[in-house]
CSV table of N, CA and C in Angstrom, one decimal:
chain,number,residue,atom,x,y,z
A,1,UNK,N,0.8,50.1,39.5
A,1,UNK,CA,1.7,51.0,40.2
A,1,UNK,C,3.0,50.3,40.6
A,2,UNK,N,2.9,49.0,41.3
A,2,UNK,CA,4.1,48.2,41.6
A,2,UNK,C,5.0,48.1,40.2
A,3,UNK,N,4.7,48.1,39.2
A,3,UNK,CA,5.6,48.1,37.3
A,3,UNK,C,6.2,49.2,37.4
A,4,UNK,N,5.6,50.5,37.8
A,4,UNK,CA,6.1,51.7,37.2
A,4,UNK,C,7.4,52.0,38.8
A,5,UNK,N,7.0,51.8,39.8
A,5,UNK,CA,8.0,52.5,40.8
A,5,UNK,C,9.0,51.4,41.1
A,6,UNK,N,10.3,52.0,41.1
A,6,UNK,CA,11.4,51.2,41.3
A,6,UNK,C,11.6,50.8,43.1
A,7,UNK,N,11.7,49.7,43.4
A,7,UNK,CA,12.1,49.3,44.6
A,7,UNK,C,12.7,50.6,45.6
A,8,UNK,N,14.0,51.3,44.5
A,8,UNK,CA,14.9,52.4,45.2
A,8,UNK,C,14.0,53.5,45.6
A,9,UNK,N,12.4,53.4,45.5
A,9,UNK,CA,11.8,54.7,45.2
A,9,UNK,C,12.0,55.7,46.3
A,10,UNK,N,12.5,56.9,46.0
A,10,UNK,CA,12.7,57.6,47.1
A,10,UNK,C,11.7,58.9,47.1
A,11,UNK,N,10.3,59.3,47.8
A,11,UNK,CA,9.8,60.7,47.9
A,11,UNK,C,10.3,61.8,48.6
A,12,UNK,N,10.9,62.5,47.7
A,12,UNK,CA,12.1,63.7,48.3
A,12,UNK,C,11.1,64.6,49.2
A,13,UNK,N,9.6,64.8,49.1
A,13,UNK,CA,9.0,65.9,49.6
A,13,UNK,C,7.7,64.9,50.5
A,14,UNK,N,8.3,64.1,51.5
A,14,UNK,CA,7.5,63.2,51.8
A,14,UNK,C,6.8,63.6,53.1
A,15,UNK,N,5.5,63.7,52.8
A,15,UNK,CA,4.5,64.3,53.9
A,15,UNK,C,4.6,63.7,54.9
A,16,UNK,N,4.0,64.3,56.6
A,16,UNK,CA,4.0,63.2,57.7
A,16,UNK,C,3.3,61.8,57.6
A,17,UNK,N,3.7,61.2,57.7
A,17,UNK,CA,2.7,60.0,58.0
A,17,UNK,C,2.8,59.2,57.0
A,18,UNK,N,3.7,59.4,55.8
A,18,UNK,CA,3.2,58.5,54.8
A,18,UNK,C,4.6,57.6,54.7
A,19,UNK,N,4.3,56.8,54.6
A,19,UNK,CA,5.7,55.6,54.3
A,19,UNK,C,6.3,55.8,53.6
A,20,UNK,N,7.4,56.0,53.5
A,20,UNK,CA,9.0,56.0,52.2
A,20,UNK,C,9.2,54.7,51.5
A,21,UNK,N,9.4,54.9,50.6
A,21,UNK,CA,9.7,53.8,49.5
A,21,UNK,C,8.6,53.6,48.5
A,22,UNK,N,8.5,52.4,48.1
A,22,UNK,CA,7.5,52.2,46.8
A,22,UNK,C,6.1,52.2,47.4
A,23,UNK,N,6.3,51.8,48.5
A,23,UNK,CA,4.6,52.0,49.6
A,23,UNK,C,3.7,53.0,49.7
A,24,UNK,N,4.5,54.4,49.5
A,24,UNK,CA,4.1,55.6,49.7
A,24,UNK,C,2.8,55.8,49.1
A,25,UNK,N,2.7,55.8,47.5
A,25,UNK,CA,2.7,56.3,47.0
A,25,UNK,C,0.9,55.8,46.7
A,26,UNK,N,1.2,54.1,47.0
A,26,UNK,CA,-0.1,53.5,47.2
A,26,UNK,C,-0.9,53.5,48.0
A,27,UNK,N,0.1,53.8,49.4
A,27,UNK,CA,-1.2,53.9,50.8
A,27,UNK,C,-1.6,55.8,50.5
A,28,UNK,N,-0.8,56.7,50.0
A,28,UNK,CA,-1.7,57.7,49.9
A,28,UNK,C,-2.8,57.8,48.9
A,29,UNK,N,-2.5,57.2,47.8
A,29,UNK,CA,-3.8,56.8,46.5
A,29,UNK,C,-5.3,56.2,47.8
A,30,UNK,N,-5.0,55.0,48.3
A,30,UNK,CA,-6.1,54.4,48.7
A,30,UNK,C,-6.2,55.0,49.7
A,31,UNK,N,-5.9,56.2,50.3
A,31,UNK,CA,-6.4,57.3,51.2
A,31,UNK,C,-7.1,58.0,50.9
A,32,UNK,N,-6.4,58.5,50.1
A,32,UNK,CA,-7.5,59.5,49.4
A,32,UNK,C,-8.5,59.2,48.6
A,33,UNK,N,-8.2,58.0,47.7
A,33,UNK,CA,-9.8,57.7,47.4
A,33,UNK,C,-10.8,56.9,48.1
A,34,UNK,N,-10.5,56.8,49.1
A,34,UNK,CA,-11.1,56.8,50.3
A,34,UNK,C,-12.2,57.9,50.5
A,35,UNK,N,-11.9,59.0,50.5
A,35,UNK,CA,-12.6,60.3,50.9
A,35,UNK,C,-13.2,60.8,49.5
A,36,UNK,N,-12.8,60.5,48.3
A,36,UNK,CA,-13.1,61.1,47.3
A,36,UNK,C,-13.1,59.8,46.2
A,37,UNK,N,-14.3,59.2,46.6
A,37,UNK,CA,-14.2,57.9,45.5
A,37,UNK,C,-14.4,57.8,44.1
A,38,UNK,N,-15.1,59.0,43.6
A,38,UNK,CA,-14.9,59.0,42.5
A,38,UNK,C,-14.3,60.2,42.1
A,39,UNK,N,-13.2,59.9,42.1
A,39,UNK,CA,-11.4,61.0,41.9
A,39,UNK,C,-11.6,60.7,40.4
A,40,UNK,N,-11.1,61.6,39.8
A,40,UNK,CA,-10.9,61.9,38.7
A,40,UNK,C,-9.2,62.5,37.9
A,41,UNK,N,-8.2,62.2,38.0
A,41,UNK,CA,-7.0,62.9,37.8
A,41,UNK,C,-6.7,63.1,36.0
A,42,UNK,N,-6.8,63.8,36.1
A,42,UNK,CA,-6.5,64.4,34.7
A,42,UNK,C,-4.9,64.7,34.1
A,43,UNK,N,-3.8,64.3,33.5
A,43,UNK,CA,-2.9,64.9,32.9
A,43,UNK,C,-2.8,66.1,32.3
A,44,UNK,N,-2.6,67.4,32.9
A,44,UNK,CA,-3.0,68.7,31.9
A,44,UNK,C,-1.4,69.0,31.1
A,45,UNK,N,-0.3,69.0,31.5
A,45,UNK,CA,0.5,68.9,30.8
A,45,UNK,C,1.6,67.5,31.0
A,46,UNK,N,2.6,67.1,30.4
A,46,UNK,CA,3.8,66.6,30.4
A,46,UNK,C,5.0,67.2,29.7
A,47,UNK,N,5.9,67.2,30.7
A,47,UNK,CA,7.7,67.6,29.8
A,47,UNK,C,8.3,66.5,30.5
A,48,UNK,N,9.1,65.9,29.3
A,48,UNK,CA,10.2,64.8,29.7
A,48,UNK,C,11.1,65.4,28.8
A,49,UNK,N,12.9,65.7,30.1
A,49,UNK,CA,13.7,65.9,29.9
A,49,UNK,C,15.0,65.2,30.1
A,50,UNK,N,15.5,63.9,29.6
A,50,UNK,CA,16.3,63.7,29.8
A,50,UNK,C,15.8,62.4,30.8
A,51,UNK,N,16.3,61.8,31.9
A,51,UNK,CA,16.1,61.0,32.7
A,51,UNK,C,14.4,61.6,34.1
A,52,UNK,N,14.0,62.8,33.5
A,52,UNK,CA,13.3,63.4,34.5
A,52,UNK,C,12.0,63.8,33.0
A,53,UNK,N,10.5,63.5,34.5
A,53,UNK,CA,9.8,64.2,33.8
A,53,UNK,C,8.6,64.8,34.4
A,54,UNK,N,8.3,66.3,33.9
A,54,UNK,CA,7.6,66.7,34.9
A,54,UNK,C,5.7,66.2,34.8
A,55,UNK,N,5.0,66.1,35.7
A,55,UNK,CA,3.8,66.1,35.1
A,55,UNK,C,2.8,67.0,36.2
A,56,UNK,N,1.6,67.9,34.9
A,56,UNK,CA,0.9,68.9,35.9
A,56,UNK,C,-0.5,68.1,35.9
A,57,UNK,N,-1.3,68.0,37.1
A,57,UNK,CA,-2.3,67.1,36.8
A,57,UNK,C,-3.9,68.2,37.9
A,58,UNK,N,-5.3,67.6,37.0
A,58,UNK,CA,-5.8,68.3,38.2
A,58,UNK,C,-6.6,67.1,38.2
A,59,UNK,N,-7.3,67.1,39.9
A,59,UNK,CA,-7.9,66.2,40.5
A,59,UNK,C,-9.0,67.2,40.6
A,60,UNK,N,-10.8,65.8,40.5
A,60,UNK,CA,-12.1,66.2,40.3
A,60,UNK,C,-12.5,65.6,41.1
A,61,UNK,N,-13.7,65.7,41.8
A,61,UNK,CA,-14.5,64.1,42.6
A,61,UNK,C,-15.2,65.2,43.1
A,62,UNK,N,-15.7,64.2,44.5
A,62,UNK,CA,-16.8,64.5,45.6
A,62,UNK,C,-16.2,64.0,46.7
A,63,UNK,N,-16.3,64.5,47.9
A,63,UNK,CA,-15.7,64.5,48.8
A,63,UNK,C,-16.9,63.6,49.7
A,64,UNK,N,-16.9,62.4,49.3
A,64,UNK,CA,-18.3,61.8,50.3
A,64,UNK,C,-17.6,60.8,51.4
A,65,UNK,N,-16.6,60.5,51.7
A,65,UNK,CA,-15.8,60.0,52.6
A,65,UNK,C,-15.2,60.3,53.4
A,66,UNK,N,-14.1,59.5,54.1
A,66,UNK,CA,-13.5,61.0,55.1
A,66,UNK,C,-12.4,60.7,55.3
A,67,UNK,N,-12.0,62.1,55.7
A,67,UNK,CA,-10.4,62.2,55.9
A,67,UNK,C,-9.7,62.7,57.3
A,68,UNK,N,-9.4,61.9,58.0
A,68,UNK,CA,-8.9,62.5,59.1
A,68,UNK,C,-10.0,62.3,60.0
A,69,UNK,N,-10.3,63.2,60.3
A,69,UNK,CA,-11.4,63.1,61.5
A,69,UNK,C,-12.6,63.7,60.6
A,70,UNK,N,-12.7,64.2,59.6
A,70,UNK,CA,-13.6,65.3,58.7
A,70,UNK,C,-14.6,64.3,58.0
A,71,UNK,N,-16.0,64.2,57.7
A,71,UNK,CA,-16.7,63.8,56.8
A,71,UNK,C,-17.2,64.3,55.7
A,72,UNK,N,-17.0,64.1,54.7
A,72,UNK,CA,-17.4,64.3,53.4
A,72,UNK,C,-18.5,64.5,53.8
A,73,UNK,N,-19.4,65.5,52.9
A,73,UNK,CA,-20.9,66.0,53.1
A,73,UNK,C,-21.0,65.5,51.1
A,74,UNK,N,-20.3,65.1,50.1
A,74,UNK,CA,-20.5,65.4,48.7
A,74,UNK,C,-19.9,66.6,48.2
A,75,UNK,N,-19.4,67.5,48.5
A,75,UNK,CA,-19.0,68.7,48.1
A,75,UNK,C,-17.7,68.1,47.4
A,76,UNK,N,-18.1,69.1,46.0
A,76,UNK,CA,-17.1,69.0,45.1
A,76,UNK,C,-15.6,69.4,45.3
A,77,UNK,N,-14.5,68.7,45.1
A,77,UNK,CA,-13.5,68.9,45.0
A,77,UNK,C,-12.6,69.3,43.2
A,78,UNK,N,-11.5,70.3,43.6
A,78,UNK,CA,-10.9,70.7,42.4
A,78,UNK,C,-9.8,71.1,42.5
A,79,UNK,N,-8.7,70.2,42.4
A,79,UNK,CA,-7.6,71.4,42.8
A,79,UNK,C,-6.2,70.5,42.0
A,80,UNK,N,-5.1,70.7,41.8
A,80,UNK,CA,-4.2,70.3,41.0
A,80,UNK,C,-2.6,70.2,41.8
A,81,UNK,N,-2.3,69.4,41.2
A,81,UNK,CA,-0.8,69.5,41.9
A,81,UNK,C,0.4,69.1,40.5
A,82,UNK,N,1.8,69.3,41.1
A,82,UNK,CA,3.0,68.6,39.9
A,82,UNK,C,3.9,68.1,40.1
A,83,UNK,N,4.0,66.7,39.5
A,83,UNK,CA,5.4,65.9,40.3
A,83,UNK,C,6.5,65.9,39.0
A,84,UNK,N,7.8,65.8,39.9
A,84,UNK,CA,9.0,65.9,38.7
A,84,UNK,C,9.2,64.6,39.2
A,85,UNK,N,9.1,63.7,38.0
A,85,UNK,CA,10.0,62.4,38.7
A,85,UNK,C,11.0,61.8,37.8
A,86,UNK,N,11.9,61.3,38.7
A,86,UNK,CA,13.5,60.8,38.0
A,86,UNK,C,13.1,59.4,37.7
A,87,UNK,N,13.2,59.1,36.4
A,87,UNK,CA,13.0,58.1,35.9
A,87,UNK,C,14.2,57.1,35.1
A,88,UNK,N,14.9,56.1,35.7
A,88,UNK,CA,15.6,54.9,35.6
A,88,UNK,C,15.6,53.3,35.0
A,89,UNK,N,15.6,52.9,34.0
A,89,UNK,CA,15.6,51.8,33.8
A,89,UNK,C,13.7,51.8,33.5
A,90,UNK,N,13.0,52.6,32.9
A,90,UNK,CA,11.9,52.7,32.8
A,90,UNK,C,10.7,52.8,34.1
A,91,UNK,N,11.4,52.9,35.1
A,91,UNK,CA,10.9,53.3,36.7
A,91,UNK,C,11.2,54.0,37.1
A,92,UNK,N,10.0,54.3,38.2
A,92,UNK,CA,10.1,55.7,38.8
A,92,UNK,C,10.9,55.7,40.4
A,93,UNK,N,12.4,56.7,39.8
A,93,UNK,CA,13.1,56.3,40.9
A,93,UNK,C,12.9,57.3,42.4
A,94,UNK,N,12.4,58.4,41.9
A,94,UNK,CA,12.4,59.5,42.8
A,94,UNK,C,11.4,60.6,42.5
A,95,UNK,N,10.7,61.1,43.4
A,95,UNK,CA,9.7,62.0,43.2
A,95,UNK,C,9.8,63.2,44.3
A,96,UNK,N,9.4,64.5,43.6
A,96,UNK,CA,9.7,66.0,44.4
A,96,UNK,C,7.9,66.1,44.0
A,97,UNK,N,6.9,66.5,44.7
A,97,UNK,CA,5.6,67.2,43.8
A,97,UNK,C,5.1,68.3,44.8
A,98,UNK,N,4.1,68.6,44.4
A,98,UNK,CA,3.8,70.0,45.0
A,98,UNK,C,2.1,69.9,45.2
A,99,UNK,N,1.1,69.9,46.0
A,99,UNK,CA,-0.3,70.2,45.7
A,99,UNK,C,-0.4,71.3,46.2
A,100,UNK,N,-1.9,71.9,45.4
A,100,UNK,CA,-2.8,72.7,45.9
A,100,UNK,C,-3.8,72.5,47.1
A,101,UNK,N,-2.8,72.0,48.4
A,101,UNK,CA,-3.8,71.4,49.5
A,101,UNK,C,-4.4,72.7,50.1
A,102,UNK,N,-3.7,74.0,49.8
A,102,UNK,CA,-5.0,75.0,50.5
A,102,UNK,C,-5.9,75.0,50.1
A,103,UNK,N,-6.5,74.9,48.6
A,103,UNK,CA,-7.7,75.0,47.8
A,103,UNK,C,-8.3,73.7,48.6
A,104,UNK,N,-7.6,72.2,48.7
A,104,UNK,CA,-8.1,70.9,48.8
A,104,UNK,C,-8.9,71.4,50.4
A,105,UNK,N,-7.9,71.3,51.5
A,105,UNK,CA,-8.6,71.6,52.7
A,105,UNK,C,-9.7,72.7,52.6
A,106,UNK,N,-9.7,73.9,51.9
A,106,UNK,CA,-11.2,74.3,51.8
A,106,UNK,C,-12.4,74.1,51.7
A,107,UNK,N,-11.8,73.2,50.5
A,107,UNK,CA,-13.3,72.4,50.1
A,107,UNK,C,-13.8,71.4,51.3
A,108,UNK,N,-12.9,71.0,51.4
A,108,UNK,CA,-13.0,69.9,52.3
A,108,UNK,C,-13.7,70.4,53.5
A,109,UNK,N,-13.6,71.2,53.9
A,109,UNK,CA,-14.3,72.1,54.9
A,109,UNK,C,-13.3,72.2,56.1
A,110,UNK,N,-12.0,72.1,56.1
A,110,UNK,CA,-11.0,71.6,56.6
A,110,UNK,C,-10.4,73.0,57.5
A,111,UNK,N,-10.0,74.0,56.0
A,111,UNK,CA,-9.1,75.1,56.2
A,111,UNK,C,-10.0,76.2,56.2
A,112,UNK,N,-9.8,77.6,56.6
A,112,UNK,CA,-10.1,78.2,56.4
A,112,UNK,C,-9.6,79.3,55.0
């Protein structure tokens, strides 16, 4: 992870709580698979345009961990998200993405 993100890394769509810069990106990975240890992310498509490239991905696992104050019971997780990221000098300089956290907190037993 440290190879691919550039020092400058900036998360344009950066959720509460999570650190800005090249940090981000790791303390939310070992968060989440925290709650969902055997995660699964799949690449369903890629477009690279130019200095930018988008990628659509979906995430698999079990929710046997926990998140927040919530515990995983095993229930399956399935849901997908897509990041556009600006890519410089073969690093990733900047990131916009999008999840499907309404699907995610359902499963999760979270949302309604």
């Amino acid at each position: 992870l440290k190879q691919a993100i550039a020092e400058s890394f900036t998360d344009r769509t950066l959720p509460p709580g999570r650190p800005q810069g090249p940090e981000g990106p790791a303390f939310a990975s070992q968060g989440f698979r925290a709650a969902v240890p055997d995660l699964k992310v799949t690449v369903e498509k890629m477009i690279v345009a130019g200095d930018y490239v988008t990628v659509h991905m979906s995430f698999n696992g079990h929710f046997t961990g926990s998140f927040g104050q919530t515990q995983g019971k095993g229930q399956p997780i399935a849901f997908i998200a897509t990041d556009l990221l600006k890519v410089e000098d073969g690093r990733i300089t900047d990131n916009w993405h999008i999840e499907d956290n309404l699907t995610l907190l359902q499963e999760m037993g979270i949302g309604s």
